[in-house]
Amino acid sequence: MSMNASEDAVGFADLGLRPELLQALAGLGYEEPTPIQHAAIPPLLQGRDLLGQAATGTGKTAAFALPVLQHMLGDRADAGPVALVLVPTRELAVQVSQAFHRYGRDLGARVLPIYGGQPIGQQLRGLERGVDVVVATPGRALDHIGRGSLALRGVATIVLDEADEMLDMGFAEDIEAILEGISGNRQTVLFSATMPSRVDRIARRYLRDPVRIEMGCQATAAGTGPLVRQSAYVVTRGQKPAALGRVLEVEVPSAAIVFCRTREEVDQLTETMNGRGYRAEALHGGMSQDQRDRVMGRLRNATADLLIATDLAARGLDIEHLTHVVNYDVPAAPEAYVHRIGRVGRAGREGVAITLAEPREHRMLKVIERVTKQRISVGRVPTIADLRARRLELTRAALQESLLTDDLERFRVVVETLAEEFDVMEVALAAVKLAHESLGSEVDDEEIPEVAEVPVRKRADLRDAEGGEGRRGRARTAGMTRVFLGVGRSTGIRPQDLVGAITGESRLGGRDIGAIEIADRFSLVEVPESAAGEVIAALRRTTIKGKKPTVRRERDSASRPDGKTTVLSTKRK
Ligand code: AMP
């Protein structure tokens, strides 16, 4: 079950990255490359083209960003960009730019996101000041290329990120036009979560003898016997600490290990969980052997019940009474998942594996299911009502145990005296209440909103979306409907105006409202299907920024079948 030993030893330094990059990665608390980084970085550093099948959560962004940054030479004040990264949405453009900034901090990398919907003047000024890396949506990139504001002369690497999504959004022609305009000497990198034939066609046409990387692994379900119950909850990042608390309270582990991606996350979560009354201990590669030994000691003698760790630090640990493994993030590869959950369910005991996934990471769960050949049931985060019910159940179980095992005679006199005045049932109720309160802990009274499993394209690339219906971000959230309003940016509409109008006029709260898209002349707002009629009626009665806009359900221009996810192969080359 253990991973290949030589693979274990490979750190970022062994991949041949520059010291400035290694320093930035250490500063971010990354302890080791993910499998995709391990496989992609060396060939990319050699200048090879690459075709990678990888979903969000695998660490693919760093896999292409680090080699681009490595190739950036010293003083290049006047040169145009060396790399162009094409992404499907504004949201991803910003996210990928931030990643480049973080990794390229010590190299002084100048990174600019450009996407539809942002004023073009601001982008022109940014491009004029000089940039090393441009992260753009295809429509807007082409726009700048046409104006001459984005020079492709110096572009040595072009990355197509989430290529399947870009094609789904109707960007095929734009992408081809851009690729045709870049010199033959470029390095081309294509990442896609799925490999439909349209993506394959682009790859065959524009990639030269690419290295192929498919996420997945040889690992079989060996470690994941039927004794491990596997489930996942889809929550947003901000809700994770609360969700973890809920899940732990319902599950009542005797000892649990929670896996995080980085040292920073381990330290933060340990602090949060201790603040919530758990006895949590951190374990990561930044700690001395002494510190680690002490942590393990506290875990063994049960003065700690929650171990929060990185993969690296927890490798090889064998904790006897461990009942639960929690993945605070979806692990970067199925191997890591299999490895992590192999820590419970040993020696015939039942174990539980729980994964907290962000909505965008749902694909990764599917890949893991395929590799482990086991179902991961996606559940609802326990509600306040669930918690209350669970606590009553625990109180009942404690009372039952006491009835069966304790000598209760000395309390008889209390019950008998009270019984002269009250019904015995009432006496019991009061006793249960006291017992319950003495066992119980605080309930955090905020409900954790449910999020859908499908990826939510928040504010898809709007300006580019105006080109035609077919280009609009189409992925929807399950159970949600989009409402069309005939007012947009040209009327000065901001998301908060729409949220204000909806919450002011209907029963919905801000949290019930999903993604909001604002285009020049219209807006689209996701609301729960069950409330759509009410919201539409309410909005028709009201004015927004002094206007009485058209309000209707969005015409279903472009729903796509959702069963198109191709599960990734289980080979790694
Ligand atoms: P991505 O798949 O590129 O969206 O990355 C998923 C997440 O993993 C991001 O939050 C990254 O910051 C994080 N990440 C990427 N590489 C590593 C690594 N080697 N160690 C820890 N975290 C990482």
Tab-separated table of C-alpha atoms and ligand atoms in Angstrom, residues 12 29-34 37 55-62 95 102-103 261-262, ligand 1:
chain	number	residue	atom	x	y	z
A	12	PHE	CA	10.430	20.524	-5.462
A	29	GLY	CA	3.677	25.833	3.009
A	30	TYR	CA	3.784	23.441	0.055
A	31	GLU	CA	5.717	20.420	1.252
A	32	GLU	CA	6.040	18.312	-1.882
A	33	PRO	CA	4.948	18.330	-5.519
A	34	THR	CA	1.587	16.793	-6.349
A	37	GLN	CA	3.513	18.583	-10.821
A	55	ALA	CA	-9.068	18.463	-13.078
A	56	THR	CA	-9.143	21.304	-10.579
A	57	GLY	CA	-7.575	20.306	-7.296
A	58	THR	CA	-4.658	18.397	-8.785
A	59	GLY	CA	-2.250	21.326	-8.566
A	60	LYS	CA	-2.222	21.807	-12.349
A	61	THR	CA	-1.875	25.592	-12.099
A	62	ALA	CA	1.503	25.381	-10.385
A	95	GLN	CA	-7.257	32.921	-9.794
A	102	ARG	CA	2.410	34.102	-5.418
A	103	TYR	CA	4.940	31.783	-7.044
A	261	ARG	CA	-2.702	20.585	1.747
A	262	THR	CA	-0.253	23.012	3.295
B	1	AMP	P1	-5.234	23.652	-8.773
B	1	AMP	O1	-5.533	22.226	-9.101
B	1	AMP	O2	-4.114	24.203	-9.592
B	1	AMP	O3	-6.467	24.512	-8.796
B	1	AMP	O4	-4.672	23.684	-7.262
B	1	AMP	C1	-5.442	23.270	-6.182
B	1	AMP	C2	-4.959	23.834	-4.853
B	1	AMP	O5	-3.810	23.125	-4.390
B	1	AMP	C3	-4.580	25.285	-4.859
B	1	AMP	O6	-5.188	25.866	-3.726
B	1	AMP	C4	-3.080	25.300	-4.707
B	1	AMP	O7	-2.659	26.427	-3.974
B	1	AMP	C5	-2.811	24.026	-3.949
B	1	AMP	N1	-1.532	23.386	-4.289
B	1	AMP	C6	-0.987	23.247	-5.516
B	1	AMP	N2	0.166	22.552	-5.447
B	1	AMP	C7	0.349	22.217	-4.149
B	1	AMP	C8	1.362	21.479	-3.446
B	1	AMP	N3	2.398	20.944	-4.073
B	1	AMP	N4	1.220	21.341	-2.110
B	1	AMP	C9	0.164	21.879	-1.471
B	1	AMP	N5	-0.815	22.573	-2.067
B	1	AMP	C10	-0.741	22.751	-3.405
